[in-house]
PDB file of C-alpha atoms and ligand atoms in Angstrom:
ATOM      1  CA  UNK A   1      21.658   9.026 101.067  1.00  0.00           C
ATOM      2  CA  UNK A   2      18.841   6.832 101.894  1.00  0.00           C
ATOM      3  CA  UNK A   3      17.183   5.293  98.818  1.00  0.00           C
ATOM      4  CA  UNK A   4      14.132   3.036  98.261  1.00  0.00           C
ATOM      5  CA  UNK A   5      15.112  -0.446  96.497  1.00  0.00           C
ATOM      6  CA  UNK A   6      13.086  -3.541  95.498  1.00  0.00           C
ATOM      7  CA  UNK A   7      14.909  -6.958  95.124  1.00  0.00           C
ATOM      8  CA  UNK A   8      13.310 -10.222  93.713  1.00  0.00           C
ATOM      9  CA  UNK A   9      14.676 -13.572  94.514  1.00  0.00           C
ATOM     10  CA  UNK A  10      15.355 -11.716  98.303  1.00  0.00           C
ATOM     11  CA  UNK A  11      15.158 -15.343  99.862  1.00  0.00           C
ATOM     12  CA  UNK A  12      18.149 -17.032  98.879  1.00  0.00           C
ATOM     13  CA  UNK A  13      21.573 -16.147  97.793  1.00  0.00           C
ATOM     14  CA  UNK A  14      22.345 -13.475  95.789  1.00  0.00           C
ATOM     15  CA  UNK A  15      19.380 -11.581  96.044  1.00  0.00           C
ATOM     16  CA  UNK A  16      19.289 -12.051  99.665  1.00  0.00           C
ATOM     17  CA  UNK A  17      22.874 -10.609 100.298  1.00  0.00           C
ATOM     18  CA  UNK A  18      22.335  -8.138  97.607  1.00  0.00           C
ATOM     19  CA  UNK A  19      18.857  -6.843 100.163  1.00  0.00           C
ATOM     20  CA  UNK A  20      21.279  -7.332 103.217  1.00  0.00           C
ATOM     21  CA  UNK A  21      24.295  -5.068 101.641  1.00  0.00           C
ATOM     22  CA  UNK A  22      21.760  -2.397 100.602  1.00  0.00           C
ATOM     23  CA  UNK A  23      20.386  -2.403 103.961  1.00  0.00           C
ATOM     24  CA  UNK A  24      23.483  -1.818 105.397  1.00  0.00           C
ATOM     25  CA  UNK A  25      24.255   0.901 103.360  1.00  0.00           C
ATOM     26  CA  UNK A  26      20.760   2.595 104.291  1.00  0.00           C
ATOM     27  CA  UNK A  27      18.678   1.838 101.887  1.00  0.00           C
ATOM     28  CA  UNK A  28      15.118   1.049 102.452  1.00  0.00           C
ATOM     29  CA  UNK A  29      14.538  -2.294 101.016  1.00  0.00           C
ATOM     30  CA  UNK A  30      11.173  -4.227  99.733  1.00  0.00           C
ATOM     31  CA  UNK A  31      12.050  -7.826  99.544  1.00  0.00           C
ATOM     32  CA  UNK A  32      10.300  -9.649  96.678  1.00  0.00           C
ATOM     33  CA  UNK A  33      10.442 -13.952  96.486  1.00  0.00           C
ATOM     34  CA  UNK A  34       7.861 -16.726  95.681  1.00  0.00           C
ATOM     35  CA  UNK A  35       9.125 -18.035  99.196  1.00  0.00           C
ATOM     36  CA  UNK A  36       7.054 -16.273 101.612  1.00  0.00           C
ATOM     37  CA  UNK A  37       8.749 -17.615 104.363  1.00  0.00           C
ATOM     38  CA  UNK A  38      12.081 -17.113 103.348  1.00  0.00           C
ATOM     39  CA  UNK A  39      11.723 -13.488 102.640  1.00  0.00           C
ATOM     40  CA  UNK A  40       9.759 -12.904 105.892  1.00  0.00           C
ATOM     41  CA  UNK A  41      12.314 -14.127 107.937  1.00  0.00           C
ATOM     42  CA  UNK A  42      15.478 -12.843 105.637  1.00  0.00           C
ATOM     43  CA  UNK A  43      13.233  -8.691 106.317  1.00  0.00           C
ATOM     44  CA  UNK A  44      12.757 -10.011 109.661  1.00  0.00           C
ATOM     45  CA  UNK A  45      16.864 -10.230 110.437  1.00  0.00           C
ATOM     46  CA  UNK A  46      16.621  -7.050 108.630  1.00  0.00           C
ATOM     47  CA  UNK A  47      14.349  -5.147 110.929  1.00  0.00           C
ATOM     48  CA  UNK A  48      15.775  -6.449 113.692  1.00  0.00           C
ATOM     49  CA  UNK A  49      19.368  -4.788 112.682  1.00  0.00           C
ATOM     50  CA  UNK A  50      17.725  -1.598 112.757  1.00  0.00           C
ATOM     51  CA  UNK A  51      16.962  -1.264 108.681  1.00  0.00           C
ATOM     52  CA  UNK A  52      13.727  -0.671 107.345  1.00  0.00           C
ATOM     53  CA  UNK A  53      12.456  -3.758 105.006  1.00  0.00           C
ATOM     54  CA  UNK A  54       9.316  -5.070 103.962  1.00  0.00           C
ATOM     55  CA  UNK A  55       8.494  -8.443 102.605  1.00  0.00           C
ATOM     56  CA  UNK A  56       6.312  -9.859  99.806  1.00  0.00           C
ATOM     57  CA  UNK A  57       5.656 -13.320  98.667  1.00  0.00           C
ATOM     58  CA  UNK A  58       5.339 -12.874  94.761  1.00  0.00           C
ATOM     59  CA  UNK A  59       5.306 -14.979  91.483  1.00  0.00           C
ATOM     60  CA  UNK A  60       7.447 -12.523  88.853  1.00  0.00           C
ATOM     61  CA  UNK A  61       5.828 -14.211  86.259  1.00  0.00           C
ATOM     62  CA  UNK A  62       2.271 -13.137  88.079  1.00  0.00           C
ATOM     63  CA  UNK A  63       1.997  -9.196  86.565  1.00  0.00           C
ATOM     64  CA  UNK A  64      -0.768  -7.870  88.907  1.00  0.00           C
ATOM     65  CA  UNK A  65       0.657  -9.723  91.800  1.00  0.00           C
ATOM     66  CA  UNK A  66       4.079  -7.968  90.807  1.00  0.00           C
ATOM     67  CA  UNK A  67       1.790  -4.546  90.467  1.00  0.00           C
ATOM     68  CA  UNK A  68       0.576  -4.905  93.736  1.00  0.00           C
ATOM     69  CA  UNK A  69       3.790  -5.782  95.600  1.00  0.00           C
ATOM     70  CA  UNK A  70       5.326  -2.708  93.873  1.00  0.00           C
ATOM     71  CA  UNK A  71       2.641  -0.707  95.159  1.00  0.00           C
ATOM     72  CA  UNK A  72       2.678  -2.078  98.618  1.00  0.00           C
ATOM     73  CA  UNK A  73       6.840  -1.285  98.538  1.00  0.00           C
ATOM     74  CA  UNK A  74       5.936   2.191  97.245  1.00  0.00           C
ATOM     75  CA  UNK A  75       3.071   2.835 100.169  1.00  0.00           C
ATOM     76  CA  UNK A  76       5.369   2.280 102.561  1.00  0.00           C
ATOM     77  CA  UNK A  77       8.545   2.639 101.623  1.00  0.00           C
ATOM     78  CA  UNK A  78       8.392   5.351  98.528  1.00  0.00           C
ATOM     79  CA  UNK A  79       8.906   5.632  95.051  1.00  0.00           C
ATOM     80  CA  UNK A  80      11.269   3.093  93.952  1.00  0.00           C
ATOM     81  CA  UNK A  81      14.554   4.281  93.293  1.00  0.00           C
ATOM     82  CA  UNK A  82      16.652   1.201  93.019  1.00  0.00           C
ATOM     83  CA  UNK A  83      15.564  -2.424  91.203  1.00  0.00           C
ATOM     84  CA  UNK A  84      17.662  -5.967  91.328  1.00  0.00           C
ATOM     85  CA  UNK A  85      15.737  -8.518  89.637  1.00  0.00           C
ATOM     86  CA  UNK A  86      17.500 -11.661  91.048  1.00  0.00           C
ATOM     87  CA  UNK A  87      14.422 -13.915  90.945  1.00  0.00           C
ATOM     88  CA  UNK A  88      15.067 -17.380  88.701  1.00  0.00           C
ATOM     89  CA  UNK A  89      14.882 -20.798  87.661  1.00  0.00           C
ATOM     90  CA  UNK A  90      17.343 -23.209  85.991  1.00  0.00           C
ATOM     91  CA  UNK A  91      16.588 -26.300  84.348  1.00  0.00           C
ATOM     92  CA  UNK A  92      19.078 -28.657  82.680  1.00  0.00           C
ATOM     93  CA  UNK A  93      17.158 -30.746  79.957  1.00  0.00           C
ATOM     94  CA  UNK A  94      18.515 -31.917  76.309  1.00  0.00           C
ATOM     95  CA  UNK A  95      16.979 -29.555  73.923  1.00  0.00           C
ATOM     96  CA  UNK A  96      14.566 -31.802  71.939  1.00  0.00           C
ATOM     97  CA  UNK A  97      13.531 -32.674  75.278  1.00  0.00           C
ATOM     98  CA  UNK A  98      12.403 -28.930  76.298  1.00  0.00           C
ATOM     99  CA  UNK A  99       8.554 -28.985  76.224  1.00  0.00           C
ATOM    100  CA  UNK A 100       6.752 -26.113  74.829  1.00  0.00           C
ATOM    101  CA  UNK A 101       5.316 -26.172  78.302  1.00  0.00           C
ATOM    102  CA  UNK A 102       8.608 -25.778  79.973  1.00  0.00           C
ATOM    103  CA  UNK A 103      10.183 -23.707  77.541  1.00  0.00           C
ATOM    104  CA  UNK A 104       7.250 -20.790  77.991  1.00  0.00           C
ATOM    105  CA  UNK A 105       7.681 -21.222  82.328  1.00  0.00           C
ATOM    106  CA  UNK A 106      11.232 -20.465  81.811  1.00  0.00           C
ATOM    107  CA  UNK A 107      10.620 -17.528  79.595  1.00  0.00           C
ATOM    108  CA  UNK A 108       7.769 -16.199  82.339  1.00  0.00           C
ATOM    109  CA  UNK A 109       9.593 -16.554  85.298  1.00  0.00           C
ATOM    110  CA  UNK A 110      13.336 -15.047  83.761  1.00  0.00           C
ATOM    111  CA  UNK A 111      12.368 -12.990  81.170  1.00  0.00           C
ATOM    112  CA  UNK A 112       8.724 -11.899  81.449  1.00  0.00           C
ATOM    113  CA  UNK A 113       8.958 -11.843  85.037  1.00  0.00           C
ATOM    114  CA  UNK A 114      12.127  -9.053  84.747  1.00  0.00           C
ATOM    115  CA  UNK A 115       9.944  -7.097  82.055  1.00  0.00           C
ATOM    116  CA  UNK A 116       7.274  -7.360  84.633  1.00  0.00           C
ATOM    117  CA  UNK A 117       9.236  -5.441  87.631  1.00  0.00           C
ATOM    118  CA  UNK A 118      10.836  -3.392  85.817  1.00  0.00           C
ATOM    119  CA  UNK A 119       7.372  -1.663  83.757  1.00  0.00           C
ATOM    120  CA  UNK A 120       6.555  -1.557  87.577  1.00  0.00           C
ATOM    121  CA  UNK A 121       9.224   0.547  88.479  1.00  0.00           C
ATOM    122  CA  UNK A 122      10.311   2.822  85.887  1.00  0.00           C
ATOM    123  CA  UNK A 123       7.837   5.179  85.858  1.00  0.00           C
ATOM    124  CA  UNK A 124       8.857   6.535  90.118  1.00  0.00           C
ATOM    125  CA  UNK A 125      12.543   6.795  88.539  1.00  0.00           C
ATOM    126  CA  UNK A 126      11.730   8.616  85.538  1.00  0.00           C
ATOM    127  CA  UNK A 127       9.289  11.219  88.262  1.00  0.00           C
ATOM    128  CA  UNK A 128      12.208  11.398  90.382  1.00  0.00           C
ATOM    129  CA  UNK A 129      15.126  11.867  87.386  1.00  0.00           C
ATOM    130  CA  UNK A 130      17.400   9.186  89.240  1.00  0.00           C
ATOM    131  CA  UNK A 131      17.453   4.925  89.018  1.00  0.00           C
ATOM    132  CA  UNK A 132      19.313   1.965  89.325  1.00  0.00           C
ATOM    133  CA  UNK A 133      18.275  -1.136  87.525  1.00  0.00           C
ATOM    134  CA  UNK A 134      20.840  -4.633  87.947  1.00  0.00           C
ATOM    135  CA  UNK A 135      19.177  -7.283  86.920  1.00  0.00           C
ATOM    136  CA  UNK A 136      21.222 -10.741  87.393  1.00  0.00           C
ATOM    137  CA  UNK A 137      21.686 -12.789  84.276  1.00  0.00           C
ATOM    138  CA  UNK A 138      24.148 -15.356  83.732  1.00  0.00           C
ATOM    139  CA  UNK A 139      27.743 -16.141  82.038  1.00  0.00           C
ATOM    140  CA  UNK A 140      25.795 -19.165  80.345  1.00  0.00           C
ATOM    141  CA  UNK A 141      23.890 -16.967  77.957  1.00  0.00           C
ATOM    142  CA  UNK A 142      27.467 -15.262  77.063  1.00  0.00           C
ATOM    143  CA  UNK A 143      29.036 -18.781  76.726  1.00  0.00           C
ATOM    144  CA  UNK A 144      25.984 -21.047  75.654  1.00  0.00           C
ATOM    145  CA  UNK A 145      25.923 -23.882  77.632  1.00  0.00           C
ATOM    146  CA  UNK A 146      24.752 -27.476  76.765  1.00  0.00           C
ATOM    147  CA  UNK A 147      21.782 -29.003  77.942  1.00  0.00           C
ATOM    148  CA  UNK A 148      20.776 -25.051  79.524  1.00  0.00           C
ATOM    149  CA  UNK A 149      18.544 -23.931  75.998  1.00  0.00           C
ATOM    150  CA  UNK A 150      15.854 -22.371  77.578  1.00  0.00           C
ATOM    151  CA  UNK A 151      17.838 -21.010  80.282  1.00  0.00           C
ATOM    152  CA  UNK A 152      20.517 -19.406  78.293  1.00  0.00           C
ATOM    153  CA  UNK A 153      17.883 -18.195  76.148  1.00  0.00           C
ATOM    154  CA  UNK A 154      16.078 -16.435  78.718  1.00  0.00           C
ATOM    155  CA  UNK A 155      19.048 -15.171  80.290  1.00  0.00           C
ATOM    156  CA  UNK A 156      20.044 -13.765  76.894  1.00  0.00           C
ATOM    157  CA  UNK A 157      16.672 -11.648  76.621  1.00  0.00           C
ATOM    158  CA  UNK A 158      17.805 -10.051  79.844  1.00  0.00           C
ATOM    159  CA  UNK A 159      21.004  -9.120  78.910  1.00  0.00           C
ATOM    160  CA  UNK A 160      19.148  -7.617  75.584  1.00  0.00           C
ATOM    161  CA  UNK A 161      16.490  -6.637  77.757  1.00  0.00           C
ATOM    162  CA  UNK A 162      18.879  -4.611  80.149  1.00  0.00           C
ATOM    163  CA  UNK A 163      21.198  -3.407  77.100  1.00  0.00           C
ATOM    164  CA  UNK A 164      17.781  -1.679  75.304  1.00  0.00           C
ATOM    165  CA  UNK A 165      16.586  -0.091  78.555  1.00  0.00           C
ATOM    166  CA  UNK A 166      20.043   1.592  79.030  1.00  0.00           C
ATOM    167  CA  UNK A 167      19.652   3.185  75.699  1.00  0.00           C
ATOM    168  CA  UNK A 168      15.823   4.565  76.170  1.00  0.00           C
ATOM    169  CA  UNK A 169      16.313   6.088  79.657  1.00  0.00           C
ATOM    170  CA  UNK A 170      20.208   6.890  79.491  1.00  0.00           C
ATOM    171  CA  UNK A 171      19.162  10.454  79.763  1.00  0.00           C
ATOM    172  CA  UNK A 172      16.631  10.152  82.328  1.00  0.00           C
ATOM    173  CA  UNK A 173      19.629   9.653  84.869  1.00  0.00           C
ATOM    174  CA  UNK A 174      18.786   6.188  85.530  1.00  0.00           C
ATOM    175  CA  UNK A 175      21.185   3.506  84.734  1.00  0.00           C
ATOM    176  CA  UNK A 176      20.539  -0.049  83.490  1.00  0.00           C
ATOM    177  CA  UNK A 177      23.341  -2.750  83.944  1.00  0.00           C
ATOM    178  CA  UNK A 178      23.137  -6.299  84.411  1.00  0.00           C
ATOM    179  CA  UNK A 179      25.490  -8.741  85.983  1.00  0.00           C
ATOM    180  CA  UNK A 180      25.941 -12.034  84.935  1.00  0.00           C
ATOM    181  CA  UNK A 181      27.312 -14.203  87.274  1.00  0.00           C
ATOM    182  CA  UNK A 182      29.732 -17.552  86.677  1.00  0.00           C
ATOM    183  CA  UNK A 183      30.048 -19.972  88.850  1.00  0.00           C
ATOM    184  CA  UNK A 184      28.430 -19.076  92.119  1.00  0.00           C
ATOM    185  CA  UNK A 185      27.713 -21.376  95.497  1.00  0.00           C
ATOM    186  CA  UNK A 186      23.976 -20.675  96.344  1.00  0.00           C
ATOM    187  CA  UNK A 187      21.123 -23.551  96.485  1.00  0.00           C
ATOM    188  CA  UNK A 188      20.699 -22.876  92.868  1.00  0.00           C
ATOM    189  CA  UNK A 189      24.301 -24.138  92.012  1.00  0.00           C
ATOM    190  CA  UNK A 190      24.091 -26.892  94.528  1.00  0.00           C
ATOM    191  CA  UNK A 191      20.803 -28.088  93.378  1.00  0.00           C
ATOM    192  CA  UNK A 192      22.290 -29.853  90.626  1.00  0.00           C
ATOM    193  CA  UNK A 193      25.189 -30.984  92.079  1.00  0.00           C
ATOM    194  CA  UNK A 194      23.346 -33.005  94.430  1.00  0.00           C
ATOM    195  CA  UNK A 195      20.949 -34.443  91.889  1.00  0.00           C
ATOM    196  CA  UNK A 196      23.935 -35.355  89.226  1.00  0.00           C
ATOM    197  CA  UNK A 197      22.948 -32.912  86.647  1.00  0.00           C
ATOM    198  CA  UNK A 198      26.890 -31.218  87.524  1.00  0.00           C
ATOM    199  CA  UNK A 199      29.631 -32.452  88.333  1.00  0.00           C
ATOM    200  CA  UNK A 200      30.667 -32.546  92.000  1.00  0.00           C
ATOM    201  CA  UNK A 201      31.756 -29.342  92.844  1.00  0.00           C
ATOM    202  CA  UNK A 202      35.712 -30.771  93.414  1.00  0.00           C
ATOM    203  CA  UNK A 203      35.910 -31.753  89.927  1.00  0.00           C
ATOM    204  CA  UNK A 204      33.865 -28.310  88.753  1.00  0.00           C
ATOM    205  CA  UNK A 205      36.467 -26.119  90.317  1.00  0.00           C
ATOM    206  CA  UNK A 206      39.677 -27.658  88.537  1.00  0.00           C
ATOM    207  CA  UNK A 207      38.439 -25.745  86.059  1.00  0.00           C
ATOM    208  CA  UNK A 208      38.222 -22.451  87.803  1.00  0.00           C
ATOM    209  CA  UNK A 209      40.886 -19.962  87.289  1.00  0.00           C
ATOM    210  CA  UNK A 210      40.848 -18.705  91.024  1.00  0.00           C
ATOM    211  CA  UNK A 211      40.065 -22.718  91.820  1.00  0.00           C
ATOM    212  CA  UNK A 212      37.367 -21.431  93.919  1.00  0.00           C
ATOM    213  CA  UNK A 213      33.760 -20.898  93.423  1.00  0.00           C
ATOM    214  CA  UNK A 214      31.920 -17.327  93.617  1.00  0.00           C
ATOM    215  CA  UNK A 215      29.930 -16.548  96.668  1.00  0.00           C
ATOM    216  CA  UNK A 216      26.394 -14.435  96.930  1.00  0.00           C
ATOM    217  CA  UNK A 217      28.921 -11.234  98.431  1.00  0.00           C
ATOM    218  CA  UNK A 218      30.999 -11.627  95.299  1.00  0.00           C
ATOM    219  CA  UNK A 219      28.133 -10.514  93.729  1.00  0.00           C
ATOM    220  CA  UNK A 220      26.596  -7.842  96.145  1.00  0.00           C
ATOM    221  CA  UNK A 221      29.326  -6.176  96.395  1.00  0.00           C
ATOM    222  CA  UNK A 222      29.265  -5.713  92.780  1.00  0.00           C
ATOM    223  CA  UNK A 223      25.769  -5.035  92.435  1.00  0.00           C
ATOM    224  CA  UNK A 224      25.925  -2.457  95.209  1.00  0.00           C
ATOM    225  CA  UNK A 225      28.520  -0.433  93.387  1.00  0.00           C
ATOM    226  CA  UNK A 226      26.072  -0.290  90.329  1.00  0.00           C
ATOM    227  CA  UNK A 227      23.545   0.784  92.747  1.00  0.00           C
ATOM    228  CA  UNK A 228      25.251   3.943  93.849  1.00  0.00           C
ATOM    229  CA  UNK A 229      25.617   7.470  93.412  1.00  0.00           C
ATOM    230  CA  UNK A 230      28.964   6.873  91.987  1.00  0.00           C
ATOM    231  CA  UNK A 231      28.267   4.612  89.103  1.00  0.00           C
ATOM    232  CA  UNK A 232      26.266   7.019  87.257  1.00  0.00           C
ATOM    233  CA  UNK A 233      28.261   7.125  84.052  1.00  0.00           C
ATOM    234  CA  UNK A 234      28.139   2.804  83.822  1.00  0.00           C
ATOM    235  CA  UNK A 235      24.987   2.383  81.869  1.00  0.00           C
ATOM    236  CA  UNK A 236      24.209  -0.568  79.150  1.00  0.00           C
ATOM    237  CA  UNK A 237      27.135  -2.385  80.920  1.00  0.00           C
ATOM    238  CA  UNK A 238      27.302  -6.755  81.540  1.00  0.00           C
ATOM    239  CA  UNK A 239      29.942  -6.511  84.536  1.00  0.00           C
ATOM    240  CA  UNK A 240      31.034  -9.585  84.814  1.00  0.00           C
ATOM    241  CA  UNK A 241      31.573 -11.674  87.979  1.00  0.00           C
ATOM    242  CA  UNK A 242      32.687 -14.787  87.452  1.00  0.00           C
ATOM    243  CA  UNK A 243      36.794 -15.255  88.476  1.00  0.00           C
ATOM    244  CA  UNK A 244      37.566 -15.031  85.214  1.00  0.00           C
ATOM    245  CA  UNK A 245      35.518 -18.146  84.353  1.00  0.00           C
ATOM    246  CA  UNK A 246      33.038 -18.553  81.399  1.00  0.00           C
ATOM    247  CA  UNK A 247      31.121 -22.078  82.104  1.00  0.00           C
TER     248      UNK A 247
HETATM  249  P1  NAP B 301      18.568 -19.212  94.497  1.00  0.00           P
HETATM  250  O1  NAP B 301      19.399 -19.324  95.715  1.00  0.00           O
HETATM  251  O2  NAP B 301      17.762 -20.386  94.038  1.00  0.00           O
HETATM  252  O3  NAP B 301      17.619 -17.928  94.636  1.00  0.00           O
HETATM  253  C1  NAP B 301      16.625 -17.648  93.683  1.00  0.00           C
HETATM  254  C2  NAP B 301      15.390 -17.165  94.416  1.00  0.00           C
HETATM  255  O4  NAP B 301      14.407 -16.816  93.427  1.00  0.00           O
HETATM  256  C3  NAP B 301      14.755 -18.257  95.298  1.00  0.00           C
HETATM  257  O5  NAP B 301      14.422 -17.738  96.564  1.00  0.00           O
HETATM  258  C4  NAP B 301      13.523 -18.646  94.518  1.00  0.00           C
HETATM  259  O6  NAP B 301      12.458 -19.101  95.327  1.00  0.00           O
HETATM  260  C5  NAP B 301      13.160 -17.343  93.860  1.00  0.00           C
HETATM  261  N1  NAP B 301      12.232 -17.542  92.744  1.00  0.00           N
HETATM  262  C6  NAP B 301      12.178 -18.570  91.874  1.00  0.00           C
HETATM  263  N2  NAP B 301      11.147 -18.417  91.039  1.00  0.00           N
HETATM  264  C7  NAP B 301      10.521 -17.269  91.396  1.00  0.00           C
HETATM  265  C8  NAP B 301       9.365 -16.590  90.923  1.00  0.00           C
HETATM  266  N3  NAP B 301       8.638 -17.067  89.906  1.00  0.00           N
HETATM  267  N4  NAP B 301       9.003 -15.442  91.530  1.00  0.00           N
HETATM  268  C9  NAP B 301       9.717 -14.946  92.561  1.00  0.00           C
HETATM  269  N5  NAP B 301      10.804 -15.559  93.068  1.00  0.00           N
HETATM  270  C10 NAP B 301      11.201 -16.704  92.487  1.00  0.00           C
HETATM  271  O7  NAP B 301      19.488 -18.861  93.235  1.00  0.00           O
HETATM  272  P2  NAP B 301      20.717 -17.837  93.039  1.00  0.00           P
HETATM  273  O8  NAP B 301      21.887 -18.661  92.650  1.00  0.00           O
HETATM  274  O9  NAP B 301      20.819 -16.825  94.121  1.00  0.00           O
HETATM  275  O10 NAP B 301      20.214 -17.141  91.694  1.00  0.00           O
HETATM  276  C11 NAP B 301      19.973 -15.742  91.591  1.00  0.00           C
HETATM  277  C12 NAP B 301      19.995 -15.398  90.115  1.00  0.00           C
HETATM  278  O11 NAP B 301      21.299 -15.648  89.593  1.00  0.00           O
HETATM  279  C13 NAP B 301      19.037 -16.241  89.268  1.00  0.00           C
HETATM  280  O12 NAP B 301      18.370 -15.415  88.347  1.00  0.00           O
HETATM  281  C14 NAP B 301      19.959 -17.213  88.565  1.00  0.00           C
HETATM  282  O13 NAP B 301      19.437 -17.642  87.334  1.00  0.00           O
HETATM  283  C15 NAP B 301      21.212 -16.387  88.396  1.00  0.00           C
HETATM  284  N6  NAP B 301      22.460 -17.128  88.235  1.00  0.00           N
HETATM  285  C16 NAP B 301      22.929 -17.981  89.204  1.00  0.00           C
HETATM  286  C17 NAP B 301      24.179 -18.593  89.044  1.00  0.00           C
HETATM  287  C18 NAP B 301      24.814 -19.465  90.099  1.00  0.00           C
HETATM  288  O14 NAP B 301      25.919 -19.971  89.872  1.00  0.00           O
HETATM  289  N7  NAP B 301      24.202 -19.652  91.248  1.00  0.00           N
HETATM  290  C19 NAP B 301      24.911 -18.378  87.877  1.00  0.00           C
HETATM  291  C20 NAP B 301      24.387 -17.552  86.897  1.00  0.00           C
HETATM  292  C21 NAP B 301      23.171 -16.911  87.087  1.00  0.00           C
HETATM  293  P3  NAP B 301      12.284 -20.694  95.534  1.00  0.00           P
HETATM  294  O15 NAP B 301      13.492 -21.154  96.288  1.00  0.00           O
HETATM  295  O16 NAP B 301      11.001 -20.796  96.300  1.00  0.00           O
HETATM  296  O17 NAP B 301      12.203 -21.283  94.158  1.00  0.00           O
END
């Protein structure tokens, strides 16, 4: 069955192969990114493989630019039946160096950013008695990880976030899980491997249990699963992917 999904982040990595394996599957798919470009060319390839896909260049932390891109997905896709809030920033700073400043982006952008989409979209699952919500939040906010405060922190609210939303619509037939990745090879992860901030990735992955980093299908594949018909009794659920690595 053909169902209407919105992902943010849709430009790079994981959200991007998360939009391409619901695509394949049949699923008509808005694809939501601050990198206009990116995600007009990423619903482009889309498109031109025969799916239907829209694109929209939006700030998550922007709520009536969210509003309106959920309204432009809904106009010409349909209600929204499916939401992947992959959309998010890192930063590695020593906590008495976070700035009030930086501290609030972070919270906008990961956490106010995911309330944002998903207010947006609840209300067409609860009118059509079926959802999906993943949203993507990280390993780091089950491990803590040093010199990642305001990260992990955010990332924590969505895993609270995701856990409380579960609860309030469990009997609305839409399901609220989040994934929180480990160690996965996207720009985000190489980002700070070329500035310094990690270790290079050699060194990183004698710590890995499978001694090899994750990879954006890793985590579609995952995330499709939690968007079908068959995972309608996993609800409230962190599934992680992460080799059986905590950072
Ligand atoms: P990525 O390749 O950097 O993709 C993230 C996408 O989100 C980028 O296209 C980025 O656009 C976009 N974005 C950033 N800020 C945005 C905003 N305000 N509004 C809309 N879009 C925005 O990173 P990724 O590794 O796929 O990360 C996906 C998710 O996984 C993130 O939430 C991240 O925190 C989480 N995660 C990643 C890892 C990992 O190992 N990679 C581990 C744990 C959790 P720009 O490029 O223009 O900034």
């Amino acid at each position: 069955m053909s169902r209407v999904a919105v992902v943010t982040g849709a430009g790079s990595g994981m959200g991007l192969a998360i939009s391409q394996h619901l695509a394949a599957r049949g699923d008509r798919v808005a694809l939501l990114d601050l990198n206009g470009a990116a995600v007009e060319e990423a619903a482009q390839r889309l498109r031109d493989g025969g799916a239907e896909a829209i694109a929209c260049q939006v700030d998550v932390s922007d709520r009536s630019a969210v509003l309106a891109a959920i309204e432009t997905a809904r106009r010409e896709l349909g209600p929204i039946e499916i939401m992947v809030t992959s959309a998010g920033i890192e930063a590695f700073v020593d906590f008495l160096d976070i700035s009030p400043e930086d501290w609030d982006k972070m919270m906008a952008v990961n956490l106010t950013g995911t309330f944002h989409c998903l207010q947006a979209v609840v209300p067409d699952m609860l009118a059509g008695g079926w959802g999906r919500i993943v949203t993507i939040s990280s390993s780091s906010a089950q491990s803590g990880t040093k010199r990642m405060a305001s990260y992990v922190a955010s990332k924590g609210g969505v895993i609270a976030l995701t856990k409380a939303l579960a609860i309030e619509y469990a009997a609305h037939g839409i399901t609220v899980n989040t994934i929180p990745p480990g160690f996965i090879e996207t720009p985000m992860m190489h980002r700070p491997i070329d500035s310094g901030e990690l270790p290079p990735m050699k060194d990183l992955l004698t710590r890995a249990p499978m001694g090899r980093s994750g990879t954006s299908e890793d985590i579609a594949a995952a995330c499709t699963f939690l968007c079908s018909e068959e995972a309608g009794y996993i609800t409230g659920q962190q599934i992680n992917v992460n080799g059986g690595w905590y950072l």
